[in-house]
Amino acid sequence: MAFKVPRGTQDILPEQTPKWQKVESVLRELSRVYRYKEIRTPIFEQTELFQRGVGDTTDIVQKEMYTFEDRGGRSLTLRPEGTAAAVRAYVEHKMFGYPDQPVKLSYMGPMFRYERQQAGRYRQFVQYGVEAIGSADPAIDAEVISLAMDIYQTVGLKDLKLVINSLGDKETRDAHRTALIKHFEPSIGEFCSDCQNRLEKNPLRILDCKKDHEHPLMKTAPALTDYLTESSAEYFSQVKNYLDVLGIQYEVDPNLVRGLDYYNHTAFEIMSTAKGFGAITTLCGGGRYNGLVEDIGGPDVPGIGFALSIERLLLALEAEGVELEVEDALDIYVVAMGEEAKLKSAELISSFRTKGIAADMDYVDRKMKAQMKSADRLGAKFVIVIGESELEENAVNVKEMETGNQEKVEFHNLVNYLLEHK
Ligand code: ATP
Ligand code: MG
């Protein structure tokens, strides 16, 4: 029997991990400069947390969760997203009492959703996300958006589009909701069963439907922006002012609604406009979620965040033909001829490694020519060949592979030589 990775998951092979690590290091570095401290929460949580925190009417909760009962009869769910857990931890550890507010968190790790597999859509994928909890200042909305844009620009993407919208406050949503029901109700029979359910429960989500997005009533649907209260409109215009000051270009799309129930005010997505990018172009989504902290049992504290997946970021890099500069250098390969030379090689590479010099040698008894080939394939910067005469002289020719230049160096000087030249 041949085993395979479960559908919707993937192995990230040794030749691919340097790219992942590079992206992860960009994410960590930008978290540091923007001051979003990492939080690590469990991979699974009580199922109810997601029902409450993500929303009962969402695709995630209705169709996509990996839910199981543990041996103690508890219903647990593999986390489908990061916000609910971050907010759960924020409430549980009373971070609202921290002297410095807002609390700025970041996370990175696998998420699980039972989805139909396609390019850019996996059942296990890695999300990076941030949450800024405890501020309702439009400046922080702009900060969160600018961090997301900075990530994509830092890895070298150019074909990007930032789309923003305001979902307004409760009053806005109620007025808009009434208008939506009025708009869709007479023809709701022409829509999918999900949309029919959404009509009463959460008609806003009809606009987000993937099946019915071509229906003519979608284009003529009442736009949220027409229902913004004065204070919501003012908030939105301040967010835009800050984005302008930061030199961040955006489009306002009045039909942008995010999949999760808890969003209000600012909502945004970043898409790839690269030719050849698959059907799913959204790289990152986020927004404000005032009210969520309270729903999860904390005080009435506002919050905003976003999430992106590394998988889609890598797809965008591929679509744009951007090569990441990855660090995977082999500084030196030691070729050994004979048993005694092998002993010496082992001793030498150990001394190299303690000084941070990446070093390797042959472990499958290959002939010299094959070892040289290996060194070449592995991209070794330097090669040394140790045989009888080198052992006698206590010195070896260090060959720089790229130039072919050679220099004789005594064994005890090798570490210094390599540190100087690598
Ligand atoms: P979509 O509309 O593509 O289903 P979503 O609204 O479900 O996205 P979010 O829950 O907002 O997505 O997640 C934020 C980001 O996480 C997405 O923009 C995308 O980059 C990534 N993402 C979501 N689901 C997947 C998945 N199944 N595989 C890979 N990446 C994903
Ligand atoms: Mg989805």
Coordinates of C-alpha atoms and ligand atoms in Angstrom, one line a residue:
M1 CA 0.0 0.0 0.0
A2 CA 1.3 3.4 -0.9
F3 CA 0.4 6.2 1.5
K4 CA -0.2 9.7 0.3
V5 CA -0.6 13.1 2.1
P6 CA -4.2 13.7 3.0
R7 CA -6.2 15.6 0.3
G8 CA -5.8 19.3 0.6
T9 CA -2.5 19.1 2.5
Q10 CA 1.0 19.2 1.2
D11 CA 4.5 18.2 2.1
I12 CA 7.0 21.1 2.0
L13 CA 10.1 19.5 0.8
P14 CA 13.7 20.4 1.7
E15 CA 14.2 22.2 -1.6
Q16 CA 11.1 24.4 -0.9
T17 CA 11.7 25.1 2.8
P18 CA 14.3 27.9 2.3
K19 CA 11.6 29.9 0.5
W20 CA 9.2 29.4 3.4
Q21 CA 11.8 30.3 5.9
K22 CA 12.6 33.4 4.0
V23 CA 9.0 34.5 4.0
E24 CA 8.7 33.6 7.7
S25 CA 11.7 35.7 8.5
V26 CA 10.2 38.7 6.7
L27 CA 7.0 38.2 8.7
R28 CA 8.9 38.0 11.9
E29 CA 11.0 41.0 11.1
L30 CA 8.1 43.2 10.1
S31 CA 6.2 42.1 13.3
R32 CA 9.2 43.4 15.2
V33 CA 9.4 46.8 13.5
Y34 CA 5.6 47.3 13.7
R35 CA 5.6 46.0 17.3
Y36 CA 3.1 43.1 17.0
K37 CA 4.3 40.6 19.5
E38 CA 3.8 37.0 18.7
I39 CA 1.2 34.9 20.5
R40 CA 1.0 31.1 20.3
T41 CA -2.3 29.5 21.0
P42 CA -3.3 25.8 20.8
I43 CA -4.0 24.2 17.4
F44 CA -7.5 23.2 18.8
E45 CA -10.1 25.1 20.8
Q46 CA -13.5 24.5 22.2
T47 CA -15.9 24.3 19.2
E48 CA -18.1 26.9 20.7
L49 CA -15.4 29.5 20.6
F50 CA -15.5 29.4 16.8
Q51 CA -19.3 29.2 16.6
R52 CA -19.4 32.4 18.7
G53 CA -16.3 34.1 17.4
V54 CA -16.5 33.4 13.7
G55 CA -20.3 33.3 13.5
D56 CA -22.9 30.6 13.0
T57 CA -23.9 31.7 9.5
T58 CA -20.4 31.7 8.0
D59 CA -19.1 29.1 5.6
I60 CA -16.3 28.3 8.0
V61 CA -18.6 27.3 10.8
Q62 CA -21.3 25.8 8.6
K63 CA -19.1 23.7 6.3
E64 CA -15.5 23.9 6.9
M65 CA -14.6 23.0 10.4
Y66 CA -12.7 19.9 11.5
T67 CA -14.6 19.2 14.6
F68 CA -14.1 16.1 16.8
E69 CA -15.0 14.7 20.2
D70 CA -12.1 13.9 22.4
R71 CA -12.0 11.0 24.7
G72 CA -13.6 13.0 27.5
G73 CA -16.6 13.8 25.3
R74 CA -15.7 17.5 24.7
S75 CA -16.3 19.0 21.3
L76 CA -13.1 20.4 20.0
T77 CA -12.2 22.0 16.6
L78 CA -8.9 22.4 14.8
R79 CA -8.6 26.2 14.5
P80 CA -9.9 27.4 11.1
E81 CA -8.5 31.0 11.7
G82 CA -6.6 32.9 14.3
T83 CA -8.7 35.8 15.5
A84 CA -11.1 33.9 17.8
A85 CA -8.2 32.2 19.7
A86 CA -6.2 35.5 20.0
V87 CA -9.2 37.2 21.4
R88 CA -10.0 34.3 23.7
A89 CA -6.4 34.5 25.0
Y90 CA -6.7 38.3 25.3
V91 CA -9.8 37.9 27.5
E92 CA -8.6 34.9 29.5
H93 CA -5.3 36.6 30.4
K94 CA -6.9 40.0 30.9
M95 CA -4.7 41.8 28.5
F96 CA -7.1 44.7 28.6
G97 CA -5.4 45.4 31.9
Y98 CA -1.9 45.7 30.3
P99 CA -0.5 49.2 30.9
D100 CA 0.2 49.7 27.2
Q101 CA -2.7 49.7 24.9
P102 CA -3.7 48.7 22.3
V103 CA -2.4 45.2 22.7
K104 CA -0.7 44.3 19.4
L105 CA -0.5 40.6 18.6
S106 CA 0.8 38.5 15.7
Y107 CA 0.6 34.8 15.1
M108 CA 1.7 32.4 12.5
G109 CA 0.8 28.7 12.2
P110 CA -1.4 26.1 10.5
M111 CA -5.1 26.6 10.1
F112 CA -7.6 23.9 9.0
R113 CA -10.6 24.2 6.8
Y114 CA -12.5 21.5 5.0
E115 CA -12.5 23.1 1.6
R116 CA -12.5 21.9 -2.0
Q117 CA -8.9 21.7 -3.0
Q118 CA -7.8 24.0 -5.7
A119 CA -4.8 26.3 -6.4
G120 CA -4.4 28.5 -3.4
R121 CA -7.0 26.6 -1.3
Y122 CA -5.8 24.0 1.0
R123 CA -7.3 22.1 4.0
Q124 CA -4.2 22.8 6.0
F125 CA -2.5 26.1 5.3
V126 CA -0.3 28.5 7.2
Q127 CA -1.7 31.9 8.2
Y128 CA 0.1 34.9 9.5
G129 CA -2.1 37.5 11.1
V130 CA -2.1 40.4 13.5
E131 CA -4.7 41.8 15.9
A132 CA -4.6 45.3 17.5
I133 CA -7.0 45.2 20.4
G134 CA -8.0 48.2 22.4
S135 CA -8.0 51.1 20.0
A136 CA -10.7 52.7 17.9
D137 CA -8.3 55.2 16.3
P138 CA -8.5 55.3 12.5
A139 CA -4.7 55.6 12.6
I140 CA -4.3 52.0 13.8
D141 CA -6.6 50.8 10.9
A142 CA -4.1 52.5 8.6
E143 CA -1.2 50.9 10.5
V144 CA -2.6 47.4 10.1
I145 CA -3.2 47.9 6.4
S146 CA 0.2 49.3 5.9
L147 CA 1.8 46.4 7.6
A148 CA 0.0 44.0 5.3
M149 CA 1.1 46.0 2.2
D150 CA 4.6 46.2 3.5
I151 CA 4.8 42.4 3.8
Y152 CA 4.0 41.9 0.1
Q153 CA 6.3 44.8 -1.0
T154 CA 9.2 43.5 1.1
V155 CA 9.1 40.1 -0.5
G156 CA 9.2 41.8 -3.9
L157 CA 5.6 41.8 -5.2
K158 CA 4.5 44.6 -7.4
D159 CA 1.1 43.6 -8.9
L160 CA -1.0 44.4 -5.9
K161 CA -4.3 46.0 -5.4
L162 CA -5.7 47.2 -2.1
V163 CA -9.4 47.4 -1.8
I164 CA -11.1 49.0 1.2
N165 CA -14.7 49.5 2.3
S166 CA -16.5 50.6 5.4
L167 CA -19.1 48.3 6.9
G168 CA -20.2 51.1 9.2
D169 CA -21.6 50.7 12.7
K170 CA -24.6 48.8 14.0
E171 CA -27.1 51.5 12.9
T172 CA -25.6 51.5 9.4
R173 CA -25.8 47.7 9.2
D174 CA -29.4 47.6 10.4
A175 CA -30.6 50.2 7.9
H176 CA -28.6 48.4 5.1
R177 CA -29.9 45.0 6.2
T178 CA -33.5 46.2 5.8
A179 CA -32.7 47.6 2.4
L180 CA -31.0 44.3 1.4
I181 CA -34.0 42.2 2.4
K182 CA -36.3 44.4 0.4
H183 CA -34.0 44.2 -2.6
F184 CA -33.5 40.4 -2.6
E185 CA -36.7 39.1 -1.1
P186 CA -39.0 39.2 -4.2
S187 CA -36.4 37.1 -6.3
I188 CA -34.7 35.1 -3.6
G189 CA -36.0 31.9 -5.3
E190 CA -33.4 32.5 -8.0
F191 CA -30.6 32.2 -5.5
C192 CA -28.8 29.3 -4.0
S193 CA -30.1 27.7 -0.8
D194 CA -27.3 29.3 1.2
C195 CA -28.4 32.7 0.1
Q196 CA -32.0 31.8 0.9
N197 CA -30.9 31.0 4.4
R198 CA -28.8 34.2 4.6
L199 CA -31.7 36.4 3.7
E200 CA -33.2 36.5 7.2
K201 CA -30.1 35.6 9.2
N202 CA -27.4 37.8 7.6
P203 CA -28.4 39.2 4.2
L204 CA -25.0 41.1 3.9
R205 CA -23.4 37.7 3.3
I206 CA -25.4 37.2 0.1
L207 CA -23.1 39.8 -1.5
D208 CA -20.2 37.5 -0.6
C209 CA -21.7 34.4 -2.3
K210 CA -19.4 32.6 -4.6
K211 CA -22.2 30.8 -6.5
D212 CA -24.5 33.7 -7.2
H213 CA -22.0 36.5 -7.7
E214 CA -23.1 36.9 -11.4
H215 CA -26.8 37.4 -10.6
P216 CA -27.9 40.8 -11.9
L217 CA -29.4 41.8 -8.6
M218 CA -25.9 41.7 -7.1
K219 CA -24.8 44.7 -9.1
T220 CA -27.9 46.7 -8.2
A221 CA -27.9 45.8 -4.5
P222 CA -28.0 48.7 -2.1
A223 CA -24.5 49.7 -1.1
L224 CA -23.4 49.9 2.5
T225 CA -21.7 53.2 1.8
D226 CA -25.1 54.8 1.1
Y227 CA -26.2 53.9 4.6
L228 CA -23.2 55.0 6.6
T229 CA -24.1 57.1 9.6
E230 CA -22.3 60.4 9.9
S231 CA -19.8 59.2 12.5
S232 CA -19.1 56.0 10.4
A233 CA -18.5 58.1 7.3
E234 CA -16.2 60.4 9.3
Y235 CA -14.3 57.4 10.6
F236 CA -13.9 56.0 7.1
S237 CA -12.7 59.3 5.7
Q238 CA -10.1 59.5 8.5
V239 CA -8.8 56.0 7.7
K240 CA -8.4 57.2 4.1
N241 CA -6.6 60.3 5.2
Y242 CA -4.1 58.2 7.1
L243 CA -3.6 55.9 4.1
D244 CA -3.0 58.9 1.9
V245 CA -0.4 60.3 4.3
L246 CA 1.3 56.9 4.3
G247 CA 1.3 56.9 0.5
I248 CA -0.8 53.8 0.2
Q249 CA -3.0 53.5 -2.8
Y250 CA -6.4 51.9 -2.6
E251 CA -9.7 51.5 -4.3
V252 CA -12.9 51.8 -2.5
D253 CA -15.3 48.9 -3.3
P254 CA -18.7 49.4 -1.8
N255 CA -19.5 45.7 -2.3
L256 CA -16.5 44.4 -0.4
V257 CA -17.9 42.5 2.5
R258 CA -15.8 40.0 4.4
G259 CA -16.7 36.4 5.0
L260 CA -16.7 36.6 8.8
D261 CA -19.7 37.9 10.7
Y262 CA -17.9 40.1 13.2
Y263 CA -16.5 42.8 11.0
N264 CA -17.6 46.5 11.2
H265 CA -16.2 49.8 10.0
T266 CA -13.0 49.2 8.0
A267 CA -12.8 46.1 5.8
F268 CA -10.0 45.4 3.4
E269 CA -8.5 42.9 1.0
I270 CA -5.2 42.8 -0.9
M271 CA -5.4 41.1 -4.3
S272 CA -2.8 40.0 -6.7
T273 CA -3.3 41.5 -10.2
A274 CA -0.5 39.4 -11.7
K275 CA -1.3 37.7 -15.0
G276 CA -1.3 34.0 -14.5
F277 CA -2.4 34.1 -11.0
G278 CA -5.2 31.6 -10.5
A279 CA -8.9 32.2 -10.0
I280 CA -8.5 33.1 -6.4
T281 CA -6.8 36.4 -6.3
T282 CA -7.2 37.5 -2.6
L283 CA -4.0 37.3 -0.8
C284 CA -5.0 38.9 2.5
G285 CA -8.2 40.0 4.2
G286 CA -8.9 42.0 7.3
G287 CA -11.0 44.4 9.1
R288 CA -12.3 45.9 12.3
Y289 CA -14.2 43.8 14.8
N290 CA -15.6 46.1 17.5
G291 CA -17.9 43.9 19.6
L292 CA -16.0 40.6 19.2
V293 CA -14.1 40.9 22.4
E294 CA -17.4 41.4 24.3
D295 CA -19.0 38.5 22.4
I296 CA -16.2 36.3 23.6
G297 CA -16.8 37.3 27.2
G298 CA -14.5 40.3 27.6
P299 CA -15.1 44.0 28.0
D300 CA -16.4 46.2 25.2
V301 CA -13.0 46.7 23.6
P302 CA -12.5 47.5 19.9
G303 CA -10.1 45.6 17.6
I304 CA -8.8 45.3 14.1
G305 CA -6.7 42.7 12.3
F306 CA -5.9 40.8 9.2
A307 CA -4.8 37.3 8.1
L308 CA -2.9 36.1 5.1
S309 CA -1.7 32.7 4.0
I310 CA 1.9 32.0 3.1
E311 CA 0.7 29.6 0.4
R312 CA -1.0 32.4 -1.5
L313 CA 1.9 34.7 -1.0
L314 CA 4.2 32.1 -2.6
L315 CA 1.8 31.6 -5.5
A316 CA 1.8 35.4 -6.1
L317 CA 5.6 35.4 -6.1
E318 CA 5.5 32.6 -8.7
A319 CA 2.9 34.4 -10.8
E320 CA 5.1 37.5 -10.9
G321 CA 8.3 35.5 -11.4
V322 CA 9.9 36.9 -8.3
E323 CA 12.8 34.9 -7.0
L324 CA 13.4 35.2 -3.3
E325 CA 16.9 35.5 -2.1
V326 CA 17.2 32.5 0.1
E327 CA 20.1 31.7 2.4
D328 CA 21.1 28.1 1.8
A329 CA 24.8 28.4 1.3
L330 CA 27.3 25.6 1.8
D331 CA 30.6 27.3 2.7
I332 CA 32.9 24.4 2.3
Y333 CA 32.9 20.7 1.1
V334 CA 35.7 18.5 2.3
V335 CA 36.8 15.7 -0.1
A336 CA 38.6 12.9 1.7
M337 CA 40.8 10.3 0.1
G338 CA 41.4 7.3 2.4
E339 CA 40.5 6.4 6.0
E340 CA 43.0 8.6 7.7
A341 CA 42.0 11.6 5.6
K342 CA 38.4 10.9 6.5
L343 CA 39.2 11.2 10.2
K344 CA 41.0 14.5 9.6
S345 CA 37.9 15.7 7.6
A346 CA 35.6 14.9 10.4
E347 CA 37.7 16.8 12.8
L348 CA 38.0 19.8 10.4
I349 CA 34.3 20.1 9.6
S350 CA 33.5 20.0 13.3
S351 CA 35.9 22.9 13.9
F352 CA 34.3 24.8 11.0
R353 CA 30.7 24.2 12.3
T354 CA 31.5 25.5 15.8
K355 CA 32.4 28.8 14.1
G356 CA 29.1 28.9 12.1
I357 CA 30.7 27.8 8.8
A358 CA 28.4 25.5 6.9
A359 CA 30.4 22.4 6.1
D360 CA 29.8 18.9 4.7
M361 CA 31.6 15.8 3.5
D362 CA 31.0 12.5 1.9
Y363 CA 29.4 9.7 4.0
V364 CA 28.8 7.0 1.3
D365 CA 32.4 6.2 0.2
R366 CA 32.3 7.8 -3.2
K367 CA 35.3 8.2 -5.5
M368 CA 37.0 11.6 -5.6
K369 CA 35.3 12.5 -8.9
A370 CA 31.9 11.8 -7.5
Q371 CA 32.6 13.8 -4.3
M372 CA 33.7 16.8 -6.4
K373 CA 30.5 16.6 -8.4
S374 CA 28.6 16.6 -5.1
A375 CA 30.4 19.7 -4.0
D376 CA 29.5 21.4 -7.2
R377 CA 25.8 20.3 -7.1
L378 CA 25.5 21.5 -3.5
G379 CA 26.9 24.9 -4.5
A380 CA 29.9 24.7 -2.2
K381 CA 31.8 28.0 -2.1
F382 CA 35.1 26.3 -1.3
V383 CA 36.4 22.8 -1.7
I384 CA 39.4 21.1 -0.1
V385 CA 40.8 17.7 -1.0
I386 CA 42.6 15.8 1.7
G387 CA 44.9 13.0 0.9
E388 CA 48.2 11.6 2.0
S389 CA 50.3 14.5 1.0
E390 CA 48.0 17.1 2.7
L391 CA 48.2 15.0 5.9
E392 CA 52.0 15.0 5.7
E393 CA 52.2 18.8 5.0
N394 CA 49.4 19.7 7.5
A395 CA 48.2 22.1 4.8
V396 CA 45.7 22.0 1.9
N397 CA 44.8 23.9 -1.3
V398 CA 41.5 25.8 -0.7
K399 CA 39.8 26.0 -4.0
E400 CA 37.2 28.7 -4.6
M401 CA 34.6 27.0 -6.9
E402 CA 33.4 30.1 -8.7
T403 CA 36.8 31.4 -9.8
G404 CA 38.9 28.3 -9.7
N405 CA 41.5 30.2 -7.6
Q406 CA 43.5 28.1 -5.1
E407 CA 45.4 29.1 -2.0
K408 CA 47.5 26.9 0.2
V409 CA 46.4 27.1 3.9
E410 CA 47.7 25.3 6.9
F411 CA 45.1 23.2 8.7
H412 CA 45.2 25.3 11.8
N413 CA 44.5 28.4 9.8
L414 CA 41.6 27.1 7.9
V415 CA 38.9 28.4 10.2
N416 CA 40.3 31.9 10.1
Y417 CA 40.7 31.8 6.3
L418 CA 37.1 30.7 5.8
L419 CA 35.7 33.2 8.2
E420 CA 37.6 35.9 6.3
H421 CA 36.6 34.7 2.8
K422 CA 33.2 33.1 3.1
Ligands
ATP1 P1 -11.7 33.0 0.5 O1 -12.7 34.0 0.1 O2 -10.5 32.9 -0.4 O3 -12.3 31.7 0.9 P2 -11.7 33.8 3.2 O4 -12.5 34.9 3.3 O5 -12.2 32.4 3.6 O6 -11.0 33.6 1.8 P3 -10.1 34.6 5.4 O7 -10.8 33.7 6.4 O8 -10.3 36.0 5.5 O9 -10.3 34.1 4.0 O10 -8.5 34.3 5.5 C1 -7.5 35.3 5.2 C2 -6.6 34.8 4.2 O11 -6.2 33.4 4.4 C3 -7.1 34.7 2.8 O12 -7.0 36.0 2.2 C4 -6.1 33.7 2.1 O13 -4.9 34.4 1.9 C5 -5.9 32.8 3.2 N1 -6.7 31.6 3.1 C6 -8.0 31.4 3.5 N2 -8.4 30.1 3.2 C7 -7.3 29.5 2.7 C8 -7.1 28.1 2.2 N3 -8.1 27.2 2.3 N4 -5.9 27.8 1.7 C9 -4.9 28.8 1.7 N5 -5.1 30.0 2.1 C10 -6.3 30.4 2.6
MG2 MG -12.9 30.8 2.6

